[in-house]
Short mmCIF file of C-alpha atoms in Angstrom, two decimals:
data_model
loop_
_atom_site.label_atom_id
_atom_site.label_comp_id
_atom_site.label_asym_id
_atom_site.label_seq_id
_atom_site.Cartn_x
_atom_site.Cartn_y
_atom_site.Cartn_z
CA MET Y 4 15.87 1.21 -20.78
CA LYS Y 5 12.61 2.61 -22.10
CA LYS Y 6 12.94 0.81 -25.48
CA TYR Y 7 13.04 -2.50 -23.76
CA LEU Y 8 9.91 -1.83 -21.83
CA LEU Y 9 8.30 -1.25 -25.25
CA ILE Y 10 8.81 -4.97 -25.97
CA ILE Y 11 6.44 -5.86 -23.10
CA THR Y 12 3.89 -3.20 -23.92
CA THR Y 13 3.76 -4.21 -27.51
CA VAL Y 14 3.27 -7.87 -26.67
CA PHE Y 15 0.55 -6.98 -24.11
CA ALA Y 16 -1.22 -4.82 -26.54
CA PHE Y 17 -1.18 -7.69 -29.08
CA CYS Y 18 -2.63 -10.02 -26.50
CA ILE Y 19 -5.54 -7.57 -25.78
CA ASN Y 20 -6.16 -6.31 -29.32
CA THR Y 21 -5.81 -9.79 -30.93
CA LYS Y 22 -5.12 -10.28 -34.66
CA ALA Y 23 -8.46 -11.73 -35.45
CA GLN Y 24 -11.68 -9.84 -35.95
CA ASP Y 25 -13.07 -11.91 -33.13
CA GLY Y 26 -11.02 -10.48 -30.18
CA ILE Y 27 -11.16 -10.51 -26.52
CA GLU Y 28 -14.31 -8.34 -26.42
CA ASN Y 29 -16.31 -11.00 -28.17
CA ILE Y 30 -16.13 -13.23 -25.18
CA LEU Y 31 -18.29 -10.73 -23.38
CA PHE Y 32 -21.35 -12.04 -25.22
CA ALA Y 33 -21.23 -14.86 -22.65
CA ASP Y 34 -22.51 -14.44 -19.09
CA ILE Y 35 -20.04 -12.38 -17.18
CA SER Y 36 -18.96 -15.28 -14.94
CA ASP Y 37 -18.40 -17.43 -18.07
CA ALA Y 38 -16.58 -14.60 -19.81
CA ASN Y 39 -14.12 -14.34 -16.86
CA LYS Y 40 -13.51 -18.02 -16.88
CA LEU Y 41 -12.85 -18.20 -20.65
CA THR Y 42 -10.61 -15.10 -20.74
CA LEU Y 43 -8.68 -16.31 -17.73
CA GLU Y 44 -7.72 -19.46 -19.54
CA TYR Y 45 -7.19 -17.88 -22.89
CA LEU Y 46 -4.62 -15.30 -21.54
CA ARG Y 47 -3.10 -17.54 -18.78
CA PRO Y 48 0.12 -18.40 -20.80
CA ALA Y 49 0.92 -14.85 -21.46
CA SER Y 50 0.07 -13.49 -17.95
CA GLU Y 51 2.08 -16.29 -16.24
CA GLY Y 52 4.89 -16.15 -18.86
CA PHE Y 53 5.48 -12.48 -18.05
CA ILE Y 54 6.07 -13.39 -14.38
CA TYR Y 55 8.59 -16.11 -15.18
CA GLY Y 56 10.31 -13.99 -17.69
CA MET Y 57 10.73 -10.93 -15.40
CA SER Y 58 12.23 -13.24 -12.71
CA ASN Y 59 15.07 -14.24 -15.03
CA GLY Y 60 18.23 -12.51 -16.29
CA TRP Y 61 19.30 -11.14 -12.87
CA TYR Y 62 22.81 -12.51 -12.99
CA HIS Y 63 25.57 -13.90 -15.19
CA THR Y 64 28.18 -14.63 -12.59
CA ALA Y 65 28.20 -15.35 -8.88
CA LYS Y 66 31.22 -13.04 -8.36
CA VAL Y 67 30.31 -9.57 -7.06
CA HIS Y 68 31.87 -6.33 -8.18
CA LYS Y 69 34.49 -4.55 -6.07
CA ILE Y 70 33.21 -1.50 -4.19
CA LEU Y 71 31.68 0.90 -6.75
CA GLY Y 72 32.50 -1.34 -9.57
CA PHE Y 73 29.50 -1.74 -11.87
CA ASP Y 74 28.11 -3.16 -15.06
CA ILE Y 75 25.31 -2.27 -17.37
CA THR Y 76 23.48 -5.39 -18.63
CA ILE Y 77 21.20 -5.47 -21.69
CA GLY Y 78 19.48 -8.74 -22.26
CA ALA Y 79 16.30 -10.44 -23.18
CA ASN Y 80 14.39 -13.56 -22.06
CA ILE Y 81 12.02 -15.73 -23.93
CA SER Y 82 9.68 -17.90 -21.76
CA THR Y 83 8.09 -20.75 -23.56
CA ALA Y 84 4.73 -22.15 -22.35
CA PRO Y 85 4.34 -25.89 -21.72
CA SER Y 86 2.65 -27.65 -24.70
CA SER Y 87 -0.30 -28.20 -22.42
CA MET Y 88 -0.99 -24.52 -22.43
CA GLU Y 89 -1.31 -24.18 -26.18
CA SER Y 90 -5.03 -24.96 -25.72
CA PHE Y 91 -7.46 -25.32 -22.86
CA ASN Y 92 -10.15 -27.75 -21.92
CA VAL Y 93 -13.50 -25.85 -22.15
CA ASN Y 94 -15.51 -28.58 -20.54
CA SER Y 95 -13.40 -28.47 -17.33
CA LEU Y 96 -14.37 -24.84 -16.67
CA ASN Y 97 -17.88 -25.66 -15.44
CA LEU Y 98 -19.48 -23.02 -17.52
CA SER Y 99 -23.03 -21.97 -16.61
CA SER Y 100 -26.12 -23.31 -18.30
CA LYS Y 101 -26.35 -20.18 -20.36
CA ILE Y 102 -23.61 -21.60 -22.57
CA THR Y 103 -25.81 -24.03 -24.62
CA GLN Y 104 -23.11 -25.04 -27.11
CA ASN Y 105 -19.36 -25.10 -26.97
CA PRO Y 106 -16.32 -26.91 -28.38
CA SER Y 107 -14.35 -29.27 -26.13
CA THR Y 108 -11.09 -27.24 -26.52
CA SER Y 109 -10.01 -23.78 -27.67
CA PRO Y 110 -6.58 -22.27 -28.38
CA THR Y 111 -4.86 -20.04 -25.83
CA VAL Y 112 -3.16 -16.74 -26.76
CA LEU Y 113 0.15 -18.58 -27.12
CA GLY Y 114 -1.37 -21.46 -29.08
CA SER Y 115 -1.13 -21.86 -32.84
CA GLY Y 116 -4.61 -23.00 -33.59
CA VAL Y 117 -7.56 -21.18 -35.14
CA ALA Y 118 -10.67 -20.95 -32.97
CA VAL Y 119 -13.81 -22.57 -34.44
CA THR Y 120 -16.10 -19.83 -35.81
CA ASN Y 121 -19.30 -19.33 -33.86
CA ALA Y 122 -18.61 -22.46 -31.82
CA PHE Y 123 -19.98 -20.93 -28.61
CA GLU Y 124 -23.74 -20.38 -28.21
CA VAL Y 125 -25.08 -18.37 -25.33
CA THR Y 126 -28.79 -18.33 -24.36
CA ILE Y 127 -30.02 -15.55 -22.13
CA PRO Y 128 -33.47 -16.47 -20.57
CA ALA Y 129 -36.19 -13.97 -20.90
CA ASN Y 130 -36.17 -11.10 -18.41
CA SER Y 131 -33.01 -12.33 -16.56
CA ASP Y 132 -30.34 -9.74 -17.35
CA PRO Y 133 -30.79 -6.33 -15.87
CA ASN Y 134 -28.12 -5.01 -18.30
CA ILE Y 135 -30.56 -5.50 -21.21
CA ASN Y 136 -33.37 -2.95 -21.48
CA GLY Y 137 -33.69 -2.79 -17.81
CA GLY Y 138 -34.20 -6.54 -17.43
CA VAL Y 139 -37.22 -6.61 -19.79
CA HIS Y 140 -36.37 -8.74 -22.87
CA PRO Y 141 -37.30 -11.96 -24.60
CA GLU Y 142 -35.07 -15.07 -24.63
CA LEU Y 143 -31.96 -14.12 -26.63
CA ARG Y 144 -29.49 -16.41 -28.34
CA ARG Y 145 -26.15 -15.43 -29.70
CA ASN Y 146 -23.04 -17.27 -31.09
CA PHE Y 147 -19.56 -15.91 -30.65
CA THR Y 148 -15.97 -16.97 -31.62
CA MET Y 149 -13.06 -17.13 -29.27
CA PRO Y 150 -9.87 -15.32 -30.36
CA ASP Y 151 -7.19 -17.35 -32.25
CA GLY Y 152 -3.86 -18.24 -30.87
CA PHE Y 153 -0.97 -16.27 -32.20
CA GLY Y 154 2.02 -18.14 -30.74
CA ASP Y 155 3.45 -18.46 -34.25
CA ASP Y 156 3.77 -14.62 -34.47
CA LEU Y 157 6.12 -14.54 -31.43
CA PRO Y 158 9.74 -15.63 -31.27
CA MET Y 159 9.84 -19.33 -30.39
CA SER Y 160 6.20 -19.06 -29.64
CA GLY Y 161 7.13 -17.59 -26.18
CA VAL Y 162 6.67 -14.50 -24.19
CA PRO Y 163 9.67 -12.09 -24.68
CA THR Y 164 10.73 -9.86 -21.75
CA PRO Y 165 13.63 -7.51 -21.24
CA ALA Y 166 16.30 -7.80 -18.71
CA VAL Y 167 17.98 -4.39 -18.58
CA GLN Y 168 19.66 -3.41 -15.31
CA VAL Y 169 22.65 -1.74 -13.55
CA ASN Y 170 24.61 -3.70 -10.99
CA VAL Y 171 26.83 -1.90 -8.46
CA GLY Y 172 29.38 -3.34 -6.02
CA LEU Y 173 28.89 -2.43 -2.30
CA PRO Y 174 30.88 -3.15 0.84
CA TRP Y 175 30.74 -6.49 2.61
CA LYS Y 176 30.87 -8.52 -0.70
CA LEU Y 177 27.32 -7.12 -1.59
CA GLU Y 178 26.02 -6.09 -5.00
CA ALA Y 179 22.84 -4.16 -5.75
CA SER Y 180 20.95 -4.50 -8.96
CA LEU Y 181 18.40 -1.96 -10.31
CA ARG Y 182 15.80 -2.12 -13.14
CA TYR Y 183 13.79 0.97 -13.69
CA ALA Y 184 11.73 2.51 -16.59
CA PRO Y 185 9.44 5.50 -15.96
CA GLU Y 186 5.88 5.46 -17.48
CA ILE Y 187 6.19 5.58 -21.33
CA GLY Y 188 3.78 5.47 -24.12
CA ASP Y 189 0.32 6.90 -25.16
CA ASP Y 190 -2.23 4.39 -26.18
CA VAL Y 191 0.04 1.69 -24.81
CA LYS Y 192 1.78 2.61 -21.53
CA GLY Y 193 4.20 0.80 -19.19
CA LYS Y 194 6.40 1.32 -16.23
CA LEU Y 195 8.78 -0.98 -14.42
CA PHE Y 196 10.80 -1.15 -11.15
CA GLY Y 197 12.95 -3.86 -9.94
CA LEU Y 198 15.52 -4.30 -7.13
CA GLY Y 199 17.97 -7.10 -6.36
CA VAL Y 200 20.77 -7.83 -3.98
CA LYS Y 201 23.51 -10.38 -4.28
CA LYS Y 202 25.80 -11.53 -1.37
CA GLU Y 203 28.94 -13.49 -2.20
CA ILE Y 204 29.65 -16.18 0.44
CA THR Y 205 32.66 -17.97 -1.09
CA SER Y 206 34.74 -17.02 1.87
CA TRP Y 207 32.42 -19.04 4.12
CA PHE Y 208 33.83 -22.28 2.56
CA GLY Y 209 37.44 -21.69 3.54
CA PRO Y 210 40.04 -22.37 0.75
CA LEU Y 211 37.42 -22.05 -2.00
CA ASP Y 212 38.07 -18.28 -2.17
CA LYS Y 213 41.49 -19.10 -3.60
CA THR Y 214 39.93 -20.95 -6.48
CA PRO Y 215 37.98 -19.80 -9.62
CA LEU Y 216 34.74 -20.95 -7.99
CA HIS Y 217 32.50 -18.27 -6.59
CA ILE Y 218 29.29 -18.80 -4.60
CA SER Y 219 26.57 -16.30 -3.82
CA ILE Y 220 22.96 -15.98 -2.74
CA MET Y 221 20.66 -13.40 -4.34
CA ALA Y 222 17.09 -12.15 -4.02
CA ALA Y 223 15.18 -9.83 -6.34
CA PHE Y 224 11.65 -8.51 -6.99
CA THR Y 225 10.05 -6.76 -10.02
CA ASN Y 226 6.89 -4.65 -10.22
CA MET Y 227 5.49 -3.77 -13.61
CA THR Y 228 2.25 -2.12 -14.87
CA VAL Y 229 1.21 -2.20 -18.53
CA SER Y 230 -1.92 -0.79 -19.97
CA SER Y 231 -3.34 -0.64 -23.51
CA VAL Y 232 -6.30 1.10 -25.00
CA ILE Y 233 -8.77 -1.38 -26.43
CA ASP Y 234 -9.67 -0.43 -29.97
CA ASP Y 235 -13.40 -0.16 -30.95
CA PRO Y 236 -13.76 -2.96 -33.46
CA SER Y 237 -15.92 -2.80 -36.61
CA GLY Y 238 -18.39 -5.43 -37.81
CA ASN Y 239 -18.71 -7.58 -34.74
CA ASP Y 240 -21.74 -5.97 -32.95
CA VAL Y 241 -19.53 -4.61 -30.05
CA ASN Y 242 -19.21 -0.88 -29.38
CA ILE Y 243 -16.43 0.13 -26.91
CA THR Y 244 -16.12 3.42 -25.07
CA ASN Y 245 -12.96 4.22 -22.99
CA GLY Y 246 -11.79 0.54 -23.36
CA LEU Y 247 -8.65 -0.21 -21.41
CA GLY Y 248 -6.81 -3.35 -20.49
CA GLU Y 249 -4.35 -3.15 -17.63
CA LEU Y 250 -1.77 -5.70 -16.37
CA ASP Y 251 -0.31 -5.33 -12.90
CA LEU Y 252 2.59 -7.82 -12.35
CA LYS Y 253 4.65 -8.67 -9.30
CA SER Y 254 7.41 -11.24 -9.28
CA HIS Y 255 10.22 -12.29 -6.84
CA THR Y 256 13.02 -14.82 -6.74
CA ILE Y 257 15.61 -16.15 -4.30
CA GLN Y 258 18.45 -18.28 -5.54
CA ALA Y 259 21.80 -19.77 -4.70
CA ILE Y 260 24.41 -19.07 -7.48
CA ALA Y 261 27.79 -20.62 -8.42
CA SER Y 262 30.19 -19.73 -11.13
CA LEU Y 263 33.53 -20.80 -12.36
CA ASN Y 264 35.30 -17.54 -13.48
CA PHE Y 265 38.26 -18.04 -15.87
CA PRO Y 266 39.96 -15.15 -17.69
CA ILE Y 267 37.86 -15.48 -20.93
CA ILE Y 268 35.03 -17.87 -20.16
CA ASN Y 269 32.70 -18.02 -17.13
CA ILE Y 270 30.34 -20.93 -16.46
CA TYR Y 271 27.47 -20.20 -14.04
CA GLY Y 272 24.33 -21.73 -12.62
CA GLY Y 273 21.70 -21.21 -10.04
CA PHE Y 274 18.92 -22.95 -8.16
CA GLY Y 275 16.12 -21.43 -6.26
CA TYR Y 276 12.54 -20.33 -6.07
CA ILE Y 277 10.27 -18.07 -8.24
CA GLY Y 278 6.91 -16.66 -7.22
CA GLY Y 279 4.59 -13.88 -8.29
CA SER Y 280 1.17 -12.81 -9.21
CA SER Y 281 -0.47 -10.72 -12.03
CA SER Y 282 -3.85 -8.97 -12.19
CA LEU Y 283 -5.54 -8.20 -15.42
CA SER Y 284 -8.54 -5.87 -15.72
CA LEU Y 285 -10.76 -4.88 -18.64
CA SER Y 286 -12.41 -1.60 -18.01
CA GLY Y 287 -14.66 0.72 -19.97
CA ARG Y 288 -18.18 0.61 -21.49
CA TYR Y 289 -19.05 -2.27 -23.75
CA GLU Y 290 -22.33 -2.28 -25.70
CA LEU Y 291 -23.12 -5.72 -27.07
CA GLN Y 292 -25.91 -6.27 -29.70
CA TYR Y 293 -28.35 -9.17 -29.60
CA GLN Y 294 -31.29 -9.82 -31.96
CA ASP Y 295 -34.70 -11.27 -31.58
CA GLY Y 296 -36.02 -11.47 -35.10
CA LEU Y 297 -35.89 -7.86 -36.39
CA VAL Y 298 -35.67 -6.31 -32.95
CA ASN Y 299 -32.19 -5.36 -31.55
CA TYR Y 300 -31.38 -5.47 -27.93
CA THR Y 301 -28.30 -3.89 -26.36
CA ARG Y 302 -26.50 -5.33 -23.32
CA ILE Y 303 -24.39 -2.78 -21.51
CA LEU Y 304 -21.39 -3.92 -19.40
CA ASN Y 305 -19.05 -1.56 -17.36
CA ASP Y 306 -15.58 -2.72 -16.27
CA PRO Y 307 -16.48 -6.38 -17.02
CA LEU Y 308 -13.32 -8.42 -16.36
CA ASN Y 309 -11.00 -8.80 -13.40
CA LEU Y 310 -8.61 -11.78 -13.57
CA ASP Y 311 -5.89 -12.88 -11.11
CA TYR Y 312 -2.95 -15.28 -11.64
CA ASP Y 313 -0.51 -16.74 -9.19
CA VAL Y 314 2.64 -18.80 -9.98
CA SER Y 315 5.28 -20.37 -7.78
CA GLY Y 316 7.97 -23.07 -8.13
CA PHE Y 317 11.53 -24.04 -8.31
CA THR Y 318 13.97 -22.81 -11.00
CA THR Y 319 17.32 -24.04 -12.20
CA THR Y 320 19.60 -22.08 -14.52
CA VAL Y 321 22.82 -22.91 -16.37
CA GLY Y 322 24.72 -20.59 -18.52
CA ALA Y 323 28.04 -19.35 -19.95
CA ARG Y 324 29.60 -15.88 -20.33
CA LEU Y 325 32.37 -14.84 -22.68
CA SER Y 326 34.63 -11.98 -21.42
CA LEU Y 327 36.39 -9.68 -23.86
CA GLY Y 328 37.91 -7.09 -21.49
CA PHE Y 329 35.09 -4.91 -20.17
CA PHE Y 330 32.66 -6.31 -22.68
CA LYS Y 331 30.71 -9.52 -21.86
CA ILE Y 332 28.41 -11.79 -23.89
CA PHE Y 333 26.26 -14.28 -22.05
CA GLY Y 334 23.53 -16.87 -22.59
CA SER Y 335 21.55 -19.25 -20.28
CA TYR Y 336 18.78 -21.74 -20.17
CA THR Y 337 16.38 -21.92 -17.11
CA LEU Y 338 14.35 -25.00 -16.38
CA GLN Y 339 11.00 -24.08 -14.71
CA GLU Y 340 7.29 -24.28 -15.53
CA PHE Y 341 7.88 -21.81 -18.38
CA ASN Y 342 11.37 -22.82 -19.60
CA THR Y 343 13.29 -19.62 -20.41
CA TYR Y 344 16.07 -18.69 -22.79
CA SER Y 345 18.20 -15.64 -21.81
CA ALA Y 346 20.92 -13.82 -23.78
CA GLY Y 347 22.55 -10.48 -23.66
CA ILE Y 348 25.62 -8.28 -23.32
CA ALA Y 349 27.16 -6.36 -20.36
CA PHE Y 350 29.68 -3.52 -20.07
CA SER Y 351 31.59 -4.13 -16.89
CA ILE Y 352 33.98 -2.00 -14.82
CA ARG Y 353 35.88 -3.54 -11.88
#
């Protein structure tokens, strides 16, 4: 399961250490409140996409295993952001008066656009920032560039997430599902834990338990933490010491599931609710260079960014599974705020 967690850690590292020279750290040239607002919107599609992705792929049938029967499922989800999240409206953020020039829109991390070079201008009034020379400094001006979008570098311009789990049959028509990966990595680290339970209720509907139709209810949650060392860039007047980006994600879902189980093909679907939250922090020491004529001034920030995201909404899934003995192949499409494609294989016993 560790290799599938690497998918998430790699994508997260890519979001934090963006492909352009002007990365996340350049936003810190703005006032700290403005930097939080700009970074919040830039990373929103990825941070929320992770939540929707990790809430998917929990099932490919409503039928539960017999007692101690099990399957090992290996799959992947791709959650695509709505087109409205390919860019964000800068003017709607109510930035402070210290931003004296800005474009009307800018690409998000999952957008395909290129940010306008030096489109933002920040003006720091004289003697107003205690992080610059103890608060003694002239008026300082500085332009900076937002990071580009890199949606075109990701499959289907979406957020990929793994769906690797073990499902085990229990008494009383119950089935437990486990997702687990211990902490892995060095500069980029991640760990994951998820637990789900499915209860088949076909017998509640009388003669339906004599037909291929199966009905269940299920609930599941996932906790994931991913962190990435933030590289010290060159050539953009930012020096980073002990830079670290960390994403803490929690997601949960409850759904009603139905499936038609035939000997070779299985048609399944579900309807329910998804919710979750993610917290993204940027820690470390950041030294930002400003100039007044020939004189350089350094603005020092420690642990500058703390961002919180929350999502909730209804979800509807439809999918199909092909059964070749104990080997299964499945695929599904989920309609939700971040529409999600899922596919995978399973090895099933009993």
